[in-house]
Short mmCIF file of C-alpha atoms and ligand atoms in Angstrom, two decimals:
data_model
loop_
_atom_site.label_atom_id
_atom_site.label_comp_id
_atom_site.label_asym_id
_atom_site.label_seq_id
_atom_site.Cartn_x
_atom_site.Cartn_y
_atom_site.Cartn_z
CA UNK A 262 -15.48 26.19 149.03
CA UNK A 263 -13.34 23.02 149.22
CA UNK A 264 -14.15 19.86 147.01
CA UNK A 265 -13.61 16.12 147.42
CA UNK A 266 -13.47 14.01 144.35
CA UNK A 267 -15.79 11.08 144.47
CA UNK A 268 -13.63 8.43 142.98
CA UNK A 269 -16.68 6.10 142.42
CA UNK A 270 -17.65 8.42 139.60
CA UNK A 271 -14.55 10.51 138.93
CA UNK A 272 -11.60 8.91 137.19
CA UNK A 273 -13.30 5.66 137.92
CA UNK A 274 -11.51 4.13 134.82
CA UNK A 275 -8.33 4.13 136.76
CA UNK A 276 -6.99 2.10 139.75
CA UNK A 277 -7.75 3.90 142.88
CA UNK A 278 -4.17 5.02 143.70
CA UNK A 279 -4.04 6.52 140.18
CA UNK A 280 -7.37 8.13 140.65
CA UNK A 281 -6.15 9.83 143.84
CA UNK A 282 -3.13 11.13 142.15
CA UNK A 283 -5.42 12.57 139.33
CA UNK A 284 -7.63 14.20 141.67
CA UNK A 285 -4.51 15.95 143.39
CA UNK A 286 -3.15 17.02 140.24
CA UNK A 287 -6.73 18.55 139.20
CA UNK A 288 -6.50 20.50 142.37
CA UNK A 289 -9.13 18.65 144.60
CA UNK A 290 -8.72 19.14 148.35
CA UNK A 291 -9.81 15.56 149.17
CA UNK A 292 -11.12 12.32 147.87
CA UNK A 293 -13.86 9.87 148.79
CA UNK A 294 -14.96 6.58 147.12
CA UNK A 295 -17.53 3.79 147.05
CA UNK A 296 -16.06 0.41 147.24
CA UNK A 297 -12.24 0.32 147.46
CA UNK A 298 -12.04 -3.29 148.65
CA UNK A 299 -10.36 -4.87 145.67
CA UNK A 300 -7.42 -2.43 146.16
CA UNK A 301 -4.65 -3.06 148.35
CA UNK A 302 -5.08 -0.74 151.26
CA UNK A 303 -1.32 -0.15 151.42
CA UNK A 304 -1.30 1.20 147.76
CA UNK A 305 -4.15 3.40 148.47
CA UNK A 306 -2.59 4.62 151.73
CA UNK A 307 0.65 5.27 149.85
CA UNK A 308 -1.02 7.40 147.20
CA UNK A 309 -2.83 9.46 149.85
CA UNK A 310 0.40 10.09 151.65
CA UNK A 311 2.16 11.09 148.38
CA UNK A 312 -0.46 13.48 147.49
CA UNK A 313 -1.50 14.74 150.97
CA UNK A 314 -5.03 14.04 150.32
CA UNK A 315 -7.39 12.49 152.92
CA UNK A 316 -9.84 9.97 151.93
CA UNK A 317 -13.00 11.32 153.55
CA UNK A 318 -15.35 8.28 153.16
CA UNK A 319 -16.18 4.84 151.89
CA UNK A 320 -19.20 2.66 151.71
CA UNK A 321 -20.07 -0.81 153.03
CA UNK A 322 -20.26 -3.43 150.28
CA UNK A 323 -23.77 -3.68 148.56
CA UNK A 324 -23.99 -7.37 148.85
CA UNK A 325 -24.98 -9.82 146.00
CA UNK A 326 -25.67 -8.60 142.49
CA UNK A 327 -28.91 -6.41 142.58
CA UNK A 328 -28.46 -5.63 146.31
CA UNK A 329 -27.79 -2.16 147.53
CA UNK A 330 -26.44 -2.75 151.14
CA UNK A 331 -27.29 -5.27 153.78
CA UNK A 332 -27.83 -3.25 157.12
CA UNK A 333 -31.52 -3.10 157.11
CA UNK A 334 -32.22 -6.62 155.77
CA UNK A 335 -33.74 -8.94 158.32
CA UNK A 336 -31.96 -12.09 158.57
CA UNK A 337 -28.73 -10.84 157.06
CA UNK A 338 -27.49 -9.29 160.32
CA UNK A 339 -24.23 -11.47 160.41
CA UNK A 340 -23.21 -10.60 156.80
CA UNK A 341 -24.07 -6.79 157.47
CA UNK A 342 -21.95 -6.67 160.56
CA UNK A 343 -19.11 -8.52 158.74
CA UNK A 344 -19.41 -5.75 156.10
CA UNK A 345 -19.24 -3.15 158.52
CA UNK A 346 -16.35 -4.58 160.38
CA UNK A 347 -14.62 -4.92 156.93
CA UNK A 348 -15.29 -1.25 156.28
CA UNK A 349 -13.96 -0.25 159.58
CA UNK A 350 -10.82 -2.16 159.11
CA UNK A 351 -10.20 -0.77 155.58
CA UNK A 352 -11.03 2.81 156.72
CA UNK A 353 -8.52 2.45 159.63
CA UNK A 354 -5.78 1.03 157.21
CA UNK A 355 -6.03 4.20 154.96
CA UNK A 356 -6.84 6.82 157.57
CA UNK A 357 -10.35 7.43 156.19
CA UNK A 358 -12.75 9.15 158.57
CA UNK A 359 -16.20 8.08 157.62
CA UNK A 360 -18.14 4.97 156.51
CA UNK A 361 -21.51 5.05 154.74
CA UNK A 362 -23.44 2.09 156.10
CA UNK A 363 -25.77 1.14 153.13
CA UNK A 364 -29.23 0.10 154.25
CA UNK A 365 -30.38 -2.00 151.28
CA UNK A 366 -33.81 -2.78 149.64
CA UNK A 367 -36.15 -3.25 152.45
CA UNK A 368 -39.05 -1.62 154.25
CA UNK A 369 -41.19 -1.95 157.42
CA UNK A 370 -40.72 -2.26 161.12
CA UNK A 371 -38.48 -5.21 160.98
CA UNK A 372 -35.98 -3.58 158.57
CA UNK A 373 -36.09 -0.48 160.68
CA UNK A 374 -35.17 -2.40 163.84
CA UNK A 375 -32.32 -4.32 162.09
CA UNK A 376 -30.97 -1.07 160.68
CA UNK A 377 -30.98 0.53 164.08
CA UNK A 378 -29.15 -2.44 165.62
CA UNK A 379 -26.59 -2.63 162.79
CA UNK A 380 -25.93 1.26 163.11
CA UNK A 381 -25.56 0.81 166.76
CA UNK A 382 -22.89 -1.95 166.20
CA UNK A 383 -21.02 0.28 163.77
CA UNK A 384 -21.08 3.39 165.98
CA UNK A 385 -19.80 1.48 169.06
CA UNK A 386 -17.17 -0.59 166.94
CA UNK A 387 -15.77 2.70 165.71
CA UNK A 388 -16.22 5.50 167.99
CA UNK A 389 -13.46 7.44 166.29
CA UNK A 390 -15.18 7.40 162.88
CA UNK A 391 -18.29 9.09 161.55
CA UNK A 392 -20.75 6.62 160.43
CA UNK A 393 -22.91 8.03 157.71
CA UNK A 394 -26.55 7.11 156.42
CA UNK A 395 -27.76 8.51 153.19
CA UNK A 396 -31.14 8.83 151.94
CA UNK A 397 -31.32 7.86 148.19
CA UNK A 398 -33.90 8.80 145.72
CA UNK A 399 -36.68 6.52 144.64
CA UNK A 400 -35.89 6.68 140.87
CA UNK A 401 -32.25 5.55 141.04
CA UNK A 402 -32.64 3.19 144.06
CA UNK A 403 -36.54 2.09 144.02
CA UNK A 404 -37.28 0.06 147.22
CA UNK A 405 -34.29 1.47 149.26
CA UNK A 406 -34.99 1.57 152.91
CA UNK A 407 -33.82 5.17 153.42
CA UNK A 408 -35.33 7.81 151.41
CA UNK A 409 -35.98 10.90 153.35
CA UNK A 410 -34.03 13.23 155.61
CA UNK A 411 -36.73 12.99 158.27
CA UNK A 412 -36.30 9.37 158.49
CA UNK A 413 -32.55 9.71 158.75
CA UNK A 414 -32.91 12.42 161.54
CA UNK A 415 -35.13 10.06 163.50
CA UNK A 416 -32.62 7.16 163.20
CA UNK A 417 -29.88 9.60 164.38
CA UNK A 418 -31.60 11.25 167.10
CA UNK A 419 -32.82 7.99 168.64
CA UNK A 420 -29.56 6.21 168.30
CA UNK A 421 -27.93 8.61 170.71
CA UNK A 422 -24.46 8.17 169.07
CA UNK A 423 -22.31 11.45 168.59
CA UNK A 424 -20.72 9.73 165.56
CA UNK A 425 -23.91 8.79 163.49
CA UNK A 426 -24.59 11.45 160.87
CA UNK A 427 -26.45 12.38 157.78
CA UNK A 428 -24.82 12.13 154.35
CA UNK A 429 -26.69 15.20 152.81
CA UNK A 430 -26.54 14.39 149.12
CA UNK A 431 -28.14 17.38 147.30
CA UNK A 432 -28.83 15.32 144.33
CA UNK A 433 -31.00 12.60 146.01
CA UNK A 434 -32.51 15.10 148.53
CA UNK A 435 -33.67 17.77 145.91
CA UNK A 436 -35.33 14.83 143.87
CA UNK A 437 -37.09 13.58 147.13
CA UNK A 438 -37.76 16.72 149.08
CA UNK A 439 -36.53 20.02 147.63
CA UNK A 440 -36.24 23.05 149.92
CA UNK A 441 -32.62 22.35 150.24
CA UNK A 442 -31.61 25.79 151.75
CA UNK A 443 -33.82 25.44 154.78
CA UNK A 444 -32.92 21.61 154.92
CA UNK A 445 -29.22 22.46 155.24
CA UNK A 446 -29.76 25.12 157.76
CA UNK A 447 -32.20 22.91 159.93
CA UNK A 448 -30.12 19.73 159.67
CA UNK A 449 -26.76 21.25 159.93
CA UNK A 450 -25.89 19.72 163.45
CA UNK A 451 -26.35 16.22 162.16
CA UNK A 452 -24.81 16.54 158.75
CA UNK A 453 -21.54 14.63 158.43
CA UNK A 454 -20.96 15.05 154.81
CA UNK A 455 -22.40 16.94 151.74
CA UNK A 456 -22.48 15.75 148.03
CA UNK A 457 -23.29 17.48 144.91
CA UNK A 458 -24.53 16.66 141.33
CA UNK A 459 -26.81 18.36 138.78
CA UNK A 460 -30.45 17.39 139.04
CA UNK A 461 -32.01 15.39 137.38
CA UNK A 462 -29.02 14.21 135.11
CA UNK A 463 -26.44 13.67 137.92
CA UNK A 464 -24.00 15.60 135.69
CA UNK A 465 -21.54 18.41 136.50
CA UNK A 466 -22.68 20.92 139.17
CA UNK A 467 -23.13 23.83 136.80
CA UNK A 468 -26.63 23.16 135.33
CA UNK A 469 -29.97 21.69 136.07
CA UNK A 470 -32.58 22.46 138.75
CA UNK A 471 -29.98 23.50 141.51
CA UNK A 472 -27.75 26.51 141.53
CA UNK A 473 -24.79 25.31 143.51
CA UNK A 474 -23.39 28.92 143.71
CA UNK A 475 -26.32 29.44 146.08
CA UNK A 476 -25.90 25.97 147.85
CA UNK A 477 -22.09 26.61 148.44
CA UNK A 478 -22.86 30.15 149.68
CA UNK A 479 -25.49 28.78 152.16
CA UNK A 480 -22.89 26.09 153.43
CA UNK A 481 -20.23 28.84 153.70
CA UNK A 482 -22.71 31.04 155.69
CA UNK A 483 -23.47 28.14 157.91
CA UNK A 484 -19.68 27.72 158.58
CA UNK A 485 -19.10 24.65 156.63
CA UNK A 486 -15.53 24.23 156.29
CA UNK A 487 -15.06 20.59 155.01
CA UNK A 488 -14.73 19.52 151.35
CA UNK A 489 -18.04 18.99 149.59
CA UNK A 490 -18.16 15.76 147.75
CA UNK A 491 -18.46 16.00 143.96
CA UNK A 492 -20.33 12.93 143.13
CA UNK A 493 -21.47 13.47 139.63
CA UNK A 494 -21.27 11.26 136.41
CA UNK A 495 -18.93 12.91 133.99
CA UNK A 496 -19.77 12.68 130.20
CA UNK A 497 -16.46 11.76 128.79
CA UNK A 498 -12.97 12.06 130.33
CA UNK A 499 -13.28 13.34 133.93
CA UNK A 500 -10.37 15.86 133.23
CA UNK A 501 -12.72 17.52 130.71
CA UNK A 502 -15.62 17.85 133.30
CA UNK A 503 -14.04 20.32 135.67
CA UNK A 504 -15.08 23.61 134.20
CA UNK A 505 -17.45 24.11 137.31
CA UNK A 506 -14.68 23.82 139.77
CA UNK A 507 -12.93 27.31 139.78
CA UNK A 508 -16.33 29.22 140.29
CA UNK A 509 -17.44 27.16 143.21
CA UNK A 510 -14.00 27.07 144.78
CA UNK A 511 -14.12 30.85 144.87
CA UNK A 512 -17.14 30.82 147.06
O1 LIG B 236 -25.28 6.97 145.25
C1 LIG B 236 -25.00 7.70 146.20
O2 LIG B 236 -25.32 8.87 146.23
C2 LIG B 236 -24.06 7.25 147.26
O3 LIG B 236 -23.38 8.51 147.90
C3 LIG B 236 -23.44 6.08 147.31
O4 LIG B 236 -22.65 6.01 148.29
C4 LIG B 236 -23.61 4.95 146.45
O5 LIG B 236 -25.04 4.49 146.38
MG1 MG B 237 -24.32 10.23 147.35
#
């Protein structure tokens, strides 16, 4: 199995270009990030070219302090679309293939309609990019609009855009739903990216409720060839947290 270092959590004490170099030196196959916007895209692109790593994904900005995305917030459509457009421009500048459009804290039919319209905007504005939506768990992100894979599947199927996909974060979906083996199998056609972390502590993927040897073998058997996102919170220096990597890479 191949792995992508999520630089929102791994080496997040470094500037993004240096974090990319650290991930390459540690043997990761790709990188991904959360919010790279305070870093010059030229410097990020240079680090990617130097290391040969691809940046798999980045997120739309969360908004004001306390917010967690804007794209499902009624009345905030102009800001949401500006952030989507900013993310698309940044992704294009660094050769990044996917954008996670963050919904935000909202509920109800008006929020759903706004989220659908903003996703439609994102998919049309960047047909060459994958637009990702990610259910988040209710403990970490109480009140977040998107919480379940079934909800994401309905958004994706009714949107009718080939480039709208599910971010299957095993950490969030284990907390909300469980039954991950069957969910990976059933949802494979709409999965655009997979992320992993231990449940419930969001630590290294070598302990906790989930056996990632089994999850990775399931992905392998499904023909999943893309890097899986290591989106866990290291305790201490990231370089000391990589003991899980050789065993899962061997799958
Ligand atoms: O928290 C997560 O799992 C995400 O992947 C993210 O993008 C930030 O909320
Ligand atoms: Mg995630």
